Coordinates of C-alpha atoms in Angstrom, one line a residue:
M105 CA 0.0 0.0 0.0
L106 CA 1.3 3.5 -0.8
K107 CA 2.7 5.3 2.2
M108 CA 2.0 9.0 2.0
K109 CA 4.8 11.3 2.9
P110 CA 4.2 13.0 6.2
A111 CA 4.5 16.8 6.4
V112 CA 8.2 17.6 6.7
K113 CA 9.3 18.8 10.2
N114 CA 10.9 22.2 10.1
P115 CA 11.1 22.7 6.3
A116 CA 13.1 25.9 7.0
V117 CA 15.9 23.8 8.4
L118 CA 15.9 21.6 5.3
G119 CA 15.6 24.6 3.0
L120 CA 18.4 26.6 4.5
T121 CA 20.8 23.6 4.8
C122 CA 20.3 22.9 1.1
F123 CA 20.5 26.6 0.2
F124 CA 24.0 27.1 1.7
A125 CA 25.3 23.9 0.2
Y126 CA 24.1 24.8 -3.3
A127 CA 25.3 28.4 -3.0
A128 CA 28.8 27.1 -2.2
C129 CA 28.7 24.8 -5.2
Y130 CA 28.0 27.7 -7.5
T131 CA 30.9 29.6 -6.0
G132 CA 33.1 26.8 -7.1
R133 CA 31.7 26.3 -10.5
N134 CA 31.7 30.0 -11.4
I135 CA 35.1 31.1 -10.0
L136 CA 36.9 30.4 -13.3
S137 CA 34.5 32.6 -15.3
S138 CA 34.7 35.5 -12.8
M139 CA 38.6 35.3 -12.8
M140 CA 38.9 35.1 -16.6
P141 CA 39.4 38.8 -17.4
Q142 CA 42.2 39.0 -14.8
M143 CA 43.9 35.9 -16.1
I144 CA 43.7 37.2 -19.7
E145 CA 44.8 40.7 -18.7
N146 CA 47.9 39.2 -16.9
N147 CA 48.7 36.8 -19.7
I148 CA 48.2 33.7 -17.5
Y149 CA 46.1 31.9 -20.0
G150 CA 44.8 32.9 -23.4
R151 CA 41.1 33.3 -24.2
D152 CA 41.0 30.1 -26.3
L153 CA 42.6 28.0 -23.6
L154 CA 40.3 29.4 -21.0
A155 CA 37.4 28.7 -23.3
A156 CA 38.6 25.1 -23.5
M157 CA 38.8 24.9 -19.7
G158 CA 35.3 26.2 -19.4
S159 CA 34.0 23.8 -22.1
A160 CA 35.8 20.9 -20.3
F161 CA 34.0 21.9 -17.1
L162 CA 30.6 22.0 -18.8
I163 CA 31.0 18.7 -20.5
S164 CA 32.2 17.0 -17.4
Y165 CA 29.5 18.7 -15.4
G166 CA 26.8 17.6 -17.8
I167 CA 28.0 14.0 -17.9
G168 CA 28.3 14.1 -14.1
Q169 CA 24.7 15.3 -13.9
L170 CA 23.6 12.2 -15.8
V171 CA 25.8 9.8 -13.8
N172 CA 25.3 11.3 -10.4
G173 CA 21.6 11.8 -11.0
C174 CA 21.2 8.1 -11.4
I175 CA 23.5 7.3 -8.5
G176 CA 21.6 9.8 -6.4
N177 CA 18.5 7.6 -6.7
K178 CA 20.2 5.1 -4.5
I179 CA 23.0 6.8 -2.5
S180 CA 22.6 9.1 0.5
S181 CA 22.4 12.8 -0.4
K182 CA 24.4 13.5 2.7
I183 CA 27.5 11.7 1.5
M184 CA 27.3 12.8 -2.1
V185 CA 26.9 16.5 -1.3
F186 CA 29.8 16.4 1.2
I187 CA 32.2 14.7 -1.3
G188 CA 31.2 17.1 -4.1
L189 CA 31.8 20.2 -2.0
F190 CA 34.9 19.1 -0.2
L191 CA 36.8 17.8 -3.2
T192 CA 35.7 20.8 -5.4
G193 CA 37.2 23.1 -2.7
T194 CA 40.4 21.1 -2.8
M195 CA 40.6 21.3 -6.6
A196 CA 40.0 25.1 -6.5
I197 CA 42.9 25.5 -4.0
L198 CA 45.2 23.4 -6.2
F199 CA 44.3 25.0 -9.5
P200 CA 46.7 28.0 -9.3
M201 CA 49.6 25.6 -8.6
F202 CA 49.3 23.9 -12.0
H203 CA 51.5 25.3 -14.7
S204 CA 50.7 22.7 -17.3
H205 CA 47.9 23.8 -19.6
N206 CA 46.7 20.3 -20.1
M207 CA 46.7 19.5 -16.4
A208 CA 44.9 22.7 -15.6
T209 CA 42.2 21.7 -18.1
I210 CA 41.9 18.2 -16.7
L211 CA 41.7 19.5 -13.1
W212 CA 38.8 21.9 -14.2
A213 CA 37.0 19.0 -15.8
V214 CA 37.3 17.1 -12.5
C215 CA 35.8 20.1 -10.8
G216 CA 32.9 19.9 -13.2
F217 CA 32.1 16.3 -12.3
L218 CA 32.4 17.0 -8.6
C219 CA 30.1 20.0 -8.7
S220 CA 27.5 17.8 -10.5
M221 CA 27.2 15.7 -7.3
L222 CA 24.7 18.2 -5.8
W223 CA 21.6 19.0 -7.8
G224 CA 20.2 15.5 -8.4
P225 CA 20.6 14.4 -4.8
L226 CA 19.3 17.7 -3.4
S227 CA 16.2 17.6 -5.6
K228 CA 15.6 14.1 -4.5
L229 CA 16.0 15.1 -0.9
V230 CA 13.5 17.9 -1.3
G231 CA 11.1 16.1 -3.5
E232 CA 10.8 13.0 -1.4
N233 CA 10.5 14.8 2.0
T234 CA 8.1 17.6 1.2
S235 CA 4.8 18.4 -0.3
P236 CA 4.7 19.8 -3.9
E237 CA 3.9 23.3 -2.5
V238 CA 6.8 23.3 0.0
G239 CA 9.1 21.6 -2.6
R240 CA 8.5 24.4 -5.1
I241 CA 9.5 26.9 -2.5
I242 CA 12.7 25.1 -1.4
L243 CA 13.8 24.4 -5.0
T244 CA 13.2 28.0 -5.9
L245 CA 15.4 28.9 -3.0
L246 CA 18.1 26.7 -4.5
T247 CA 17.8 28.7 -7.7
I248 CA 18.3 31.8 -5.6
A249 CA 21.3 30.0 -3.9
S250 CA 22.9 29.5 -7.3
I251 CA 22.6 33.3 -7.9
A252 CA 24.0 34.0 -4.4
G253 CA 26.9 31.7 -5.0
T254 CA 27.7 33.3 -8.3
G255 CA 27.6 36.7 -6.6
V256 CA 30.2 35.5 -4.2
T257 CA 32.6 34.6 -7.1
Y258 CA 32.4 38.2 -8.4
L259 CA 33.1 39.6 -4.9
L260 CA 36.2 37.3 -4.8
A261 CA 37.2 38.5 -8.2
I262 CA 37.0 42.1 -7.1
L263 CA 39.0 41.3 -3.9
S264 CA 41.7 39.5 -5.8
S265 CA 41.9 42.3 -8.3
F266 CA 42.5 44.8 -5.5
R267 CA 45.2 42.5 -4.1
N268 CA 46.6 42.1 -7.7
S269 CA 46.6 38.3 -7.2
W270 CA 44.4 36.2 -9.3
K271 CA 45.4 33.1 -7.4
S272 CA 43.8 34.4 -4.1
G273 CA 40.3 34.2 -5.7
F274 CA 40.6 30.4 -6.3
V275 CA 42.2 29.8 -2.8
L276 CA 39.4 31.7 -1.0
A277 CA 36.7 29.9 -3.0
G278 CA 38.3 26.6 -2.1
I279 CA 38.4 27.4 1.6
L280 CA 34.8 28.4 1.5
L281 CA 33.7 25.2 -0.2
I282 CA 35.6 23.0 2.3
T283 CA 34.1 24.9 5.3
V284 CA 30.6 24.5 3.9
S285 CA 31.1 20.8 3.2
V286 CA 31.9 20.2 6.9
L287 CA 28.9 22.3 8.0
W288 CA 26.7 20.3 5.6
L289 CA 27.8 17.0 7.1
I290 CA 27.0 18.2 10.6
A291 CA 23.6 19.7 9.6
S292 CA 22.6 16.6 7.6
S293 CA 23.4 14.3 10.5
Y294 CA 21.2 16.6 12.7
M295 CA 18.3 16.4 10.2
D296 CA 18.5 12.6 10.0
K297 CA 18.6 12.3 13.8
K298 CA 15.6 14.6 14.3
G299 CA 13.6 12.9 11.5
I300 CA 13.5 16.0 9.3
T301 CA 14.8 13.9 6.4
K302 CA 14.0 10.3 5.7
R303 CA 14.3 8.2 2.6
A304 CA 11.0 8.3 0.8
A305 CA 8.7 5.3 1.1
I306 CA 8.3 5.2 -2.7
S307 CA 10.7 3.0 -4.5
A308 CA 11.0 2.4 -8.3
Q309 CA 9.0 -0.7 -8.5
P310 CA 8.7 -2.5 -11.9
A311 CA 5.1 -1.7 -12.4
V312 CA 5.9 2.0 -12.1
S313 CA 9.1 1.9 -14.1
N314 CA 7.2 0.4 -17.0
K315 CA 4.9 3.4 -17.1
I316 CA 7.5 6.1 -16.7
T317 CA 8.2 6.5 -20.5
G318 CA 4.5 7.2 -21.1
Y319 CA 4.4 9.6 -18.2
L320 CA 7.4 11.5 -19.5
I321 CA 5.9 11.8 -23.0
R322 CA 2.5 13.0 -21.6
N323 CA 4.4 15.7 -19.7
G324 CA 6.0 17.0 -22.9
F325 CA 9.4 15.7 -21.8
I326 CA 11.0 15.6 -25.3
A327 CA 10.1 19.2 -26.1
M328 CA 11.0 20.3 -22.6
T329 CA 14.4 18.6 -23.0
A330 CA 15.0 20.7 -26.1
A331 CA 13.8 23.8 -24.3
T332 CA 16.2 23.0 -21.4
M333 CA 19.1 22.7 -23.8
L334 CA 18.3 26.1 -25.4
N335 CA 18.0 27.6 -21.9
G336 CA 21.3 26.0 -21.0
V337 CA 23.0 27.8 -23.9
I338 CA 22.0 31.2 -22.5
R339 CA 22.1 30.5 -18.8
N340 CA 25.5 28.6 -18.8
A341 CA 27.5 29.3 -22.0
V342 CA 26.5 33.0 -22.2
S343 CA 26.8 33.6 -18.5
F344 CA 30.3 32.1 -18.7
W345 CA 31.3 34.7 -21.3
I346 CA 29.6 37.8 -19.7
P347 CA 32.6 39.2 -17.8
T348 CA 34.7 38.8 -21.0
F349 CA 32.0 40.2 -23.2
I350 CA 31.8 43.4 -21.1
S351 CA 35.6 43.7 -21.0
E352 CA 36.2 43.2 -24.7
R353 CA 33.0 44.7 -26.2
F354 CA 33.2 48.0 -24.3
G355 CA 37.0 48.2 -23.6
V356 CA 36.7 48.3 -19.8
S357 CA 39.3 46.9 -17.4
A358 CA 39.1 43.5 -15.7
A359 CA 38.3 45.1 -12.4
A360 CA 35.5 47.2 -13.9
S361 CA 34.2 44.2 -15.7
A362 CA 34.1 42.2 -12.4
A363 CA 32.4 45.1 -10.6
I364 CA 29.7 45.4 -13.3
S365 CA 29.2 41.6 -13.5
S366 CA 28.7 41.5 -9.7
I367 CA 25.4 43.3 -10.2
L368 CA 24.1 40.4 -12.4
P369 CA 23.3 38.0 -9.6
F370 CA 20.9 40.5 -8.0
V371 CA 19.2 41.0 -11.4
N372 CA 18.9 37.2 -11.8
L373 CA 17.4 37.0 -8.3
G374 CA 14.7 39.4 -9.5
G375 CA 14.1 37.2 -12.6
T376 CA 13.7 34.1 -10.4
L377 CA 11.2 35.8 -8.1
L378 CA 9.3 37.3 -11.0
S379 CA 9.1 33.9 -12.7
V380 CA 7.4 32.5 -9.6
L381 CA 4.9 35.4 -9.5
I382 CA 4.1 35.0 -13.2
A383 CA 3.6 31.2 -12.7
K384 CA 1.3 31.9 -9.9
K385 CA -0.8 34.2 -12.1
L386 CA -0.9 31.4 -14.7
N387 CA -2.0 28.6 -12.2
N388 CA 1.6 27.3 -11.9
D389 CA 1.8 26.6 -15.6
E390 CA 5.5 26.4 -16.0
K391 CA 5.5 25.9 -19.7
K392 CA 3.4 29.0 -20.5
T393 CA 5.6 31.0 -18.1
M394 CA 8.7 29.8 -19.9
S395 CA 7.3 30.8 -23.3
L396 CA 6.8 34.3 -22.0
L397 CA 10.3 34.5 -20.5
F398 CA 11.9 33.2 -23.7
A399 CA 10.0 35.8 -25.7
F400 CA 11.2 38.6 -23.4
S401 CA 14.8 37.4 -23.8
T402 CA 14.4 37.3 -27.6
V403 CA 13.3 41.0 -27.6
M404 CA 16.3 42.0 -25.4
F405 CA 18.9 40.2 -27.5
A406 CA 17.3 41.6 -30.7
G407 CA 17.6 45.1 -29.2
M408 CA 21.3 44.4 -28.5
F409 CA 21.8 43.2 -32.0
V410 CA 20.3 46.4 -33.4
L411 CA 22.4 48.6 -31.1
D412 CA 25.6 46.8 -32.3
G413 CA 27.7 47.8 -29.3
R414 CA 26.4 51.4 -29.2
G415 CA 25.5 52.5 -25.7
I416 CA 27.1 50.5 -23.0
V417 CA 24.3 51.1 -20.4
L418 CA 21.5 50.0 -22.8
N419 CA 23.5 46.9 -23.9
I420 CA 24.3 45.7 -20.4
A421 CA 20.8 46.4 -19.2
A422 CA 19.3 44.3 -22.0
L423 CA 21.9 41.6 -21.5
F424 CA 21.2 41.4 -17.7
A425 CA 17.4 41.5 -18.3
A426 CA 17.7 38.6 -20.7
S427 CA 19.9 36.7 -18.3
A428 CA 17.4 37.2 -15.5
A429 CA 14.5 35.9 -17.7
M430 CA 16.5 32.8 -18.5
T431 CA 17.3 32.2 -14.9
G432 CA 13.5 32.4 -14.2
A433 CA 12.9 29.9 -17.1
C434 CA 15.5 27.6 -15.5
N435 CA 13.7 27.9 -12.2
M436 CA 10.4 26.8 -13.9
I437 CA 12.2 23.6 -15.2
F438 CA 14.0 22.6 -12.0
S439 CA 11.7 23.9 -9.3
F440 CA 8.3 23.3 -10.9
Y441 CA 8.4 20.9 -13.8
I442 CA 10.6 18.2 -12.2
L443 CA 8.1 17.9 -9.2
N444 CA 5.7 16.2 -11.7
F445 CA 8.0 13.1 -11.3
A446 CA 8.5 13.2 -7.5
H447 CA 6.3 10.1 -7.0
T448 CA 8.1 8.0 -9.5
G449 CA 11.2 7.3 -7.3
K450 CA 13.3 8.5 -10.3
I451 CA 13.4 12.3 -9.7
S452 CA 17.2 12.4 -9.2
G453 CA 17.8 10.6 -12.5
I454 CA 15.3 12.6 -14.4
T455 CA 16.7 15.9 -13.0
G456 CA 20.2 14.7 -13.8
F457 CA 19.2 14.0 -17.4
L458 CA 17.7 17.4 -17.9
D459 CA 20.8 19.1 -16.3
F460 CA 23.0 16.8 -18.5
S461 CA 21.1 18.0 -21.6
S462 CA 21.5 21.7 -20.5
Y463 CA 25.2 21.5 -20.0
M464 CA 26.0 19.4 -23.0
S465 CA 24.4 22.1 -25.3
A466 CA 26.2 24.8 -23.3
S467 CA 29.6 23.1 -23.5
V468 CA 29.4 22.6 -27.3
V469 CA 28.3 26.2 -27.9
S470 CA 30.8 27.7 -25.4
I471 CA 33.8 26.3 -27.1
L472 CA 32.5 27.6 -30.5
F473 CA 32.0 31.1 -29.2
S474 CA 35.8 31.9 -29.1
S475 CA 36.3 31.0 -32.7
L476 CA 33.1 32.8 -33.8
I477 CA 34.0 35.9 -31.9
T478 CA 37.4 36.0 -33.6
N479 CA 35.9 35.5 -37.1
F480 CA 32.6 37.3 -37.0
G481 CA 32.7 39.6 -33.9
W482 CA 30.5 40.0 -30.9
N483 CA 27.4 41.2 -32.7
F484 CA 27.2 37.9 -34.6
I485 CA 27.2 36.1 -31.2
V486 CA 24.4 38.3 -29.9
G487 CA 22.4 37.4 -33.0
I488 CA 22.9 33.7 -32.2
W489 CA 21.6 34.4 -28.7
A490 CA 18.5 35.9 -30.1
V491 CA 17.8 32.9 -32.4
T492 CA 18.4 30.5 -29.5
T493 CA 15.7 32.2 -27.3
L494 CA 13.4 32.4 -30.3
L495 CA 13.6 28.6 -30.7
G496 CA 13.0 28.3 -26.9
I497 CA 9.5 29.7 -27.5
V498 CA 8.8 27.1 -30.2
F499 CA 9.8 24.2 -28.0
T500 CA 8.0 25.3 -24.9
Q501 CA 4.8 25.7 -27.0
L502 CA 5.3 22.2 -28.3
A503 CA 5.7 20.9 -24.7
K504 CA 2.5 22.7 -23.8
K505 CA 0.6 21.0 -26.6
Q506 CA 1.9 17.6 -25.6
D507 CA 0.9 18.3 -22.0
S508 CA -2.6 17.2 -21.0
S509 CA -4.2 17.4 -17.6
K510 CA -6.4 14.4 -18.6
H511 CA -3.4 12.3 -19.3
Q512 CA -1.7 13.6 -16.2
N513 CA -4.6 12.5 -14.0
T514 CA -4.8 9.1 -15.7
L515 CA -1.1 8.5 -15.1
D516 CA -1.3 9.6 -11.5
T517 CA -4.1 7.0 -10.9
E518 CA -2.2 4.3 -12.7
T519 CA 0.9 5.0 -10.6
K520 CA -1.0 5.0 -7.3
E521 CA -2.6 1.7 -8.3
A522 CA 0.8 0.2 -9.2
L523 CA 2.1 1.2 -5.8
S524 CA -0.8 -0.2 -3.9

């Protein structure tokens, strides 16, 4: 017989613990991007090599999401998150010590895999221990955590710029990650002891597993995967290049670029919160909300293309607004859409696959950007961004057409019967 999940005790404890862990993860995964202008300015690494490092990270991160998402269905979230944070912190501290370009690239790829050990297990922890309403709130908090963690990297970049030492940014990020990993282990043990977190009573039984494919299709999963990949190009590949875009497109210093980029996390926070408000007005219809956000980003990028680099304030405002909208769209995928699968016992794996798709598309495009910038210039790249978000509208609309509340209710009934 299906055992219903009890209301989680102290959801604030669960939410805040996950928040700080995920924020630290994003500090680790974005530190290279925030430090790029300084490293280029000081001739530490060239733009092409740094692009290769960033792409290696994204590829490894994407593959890791797929692998660790599946592992996360079976292994304790407490252990996986601790290992991911602790070892990422160690790698960040070691990174400035490597003088071999190949070894530095390999190390950054390892960091990508380690950072991927968090999202799937955390989404499982939340999805299996909370109601959908509470789950949406906590997972939205994790989106905000990713923004906060990114903001910390820009602060570290500013600090290292003032100290005239690019290495200090990586070392400080590493110390922060290791500290948070230990605090996570302590907090997780406390939550287990107090019964705040428990392994869900639902397991992936054969009768349910046989119906998951149909369930995915009826939730527009194929089209949503495509939309997730397009969102990943903007949210990950483009965000990786933003500090360099500002520095090269408008001829500002690395320190000024870092200072301007430090504003972006706060703008993205606004995009996340706005996406939740829009979804609420649309009866929590994440697909319709995503269509509107993709449309807004398309307008912003089209405006940048027309400006063609004229007016630094207008360009950066449009870029940041588009980034905020795509952060909101990402929140719809990973804080709203994935909860449709919480009762399948496969939420970590499904989340991991979507994250994998997002980062694979971003990694391929990111490494192409360097060559395209050299050959065609930044405005051509902005045009690609506009086309990407335009396609996002198409696929979210397709997902909406595939979605059916009638089929949803039918599948929910079938799943409950299988679990009885």
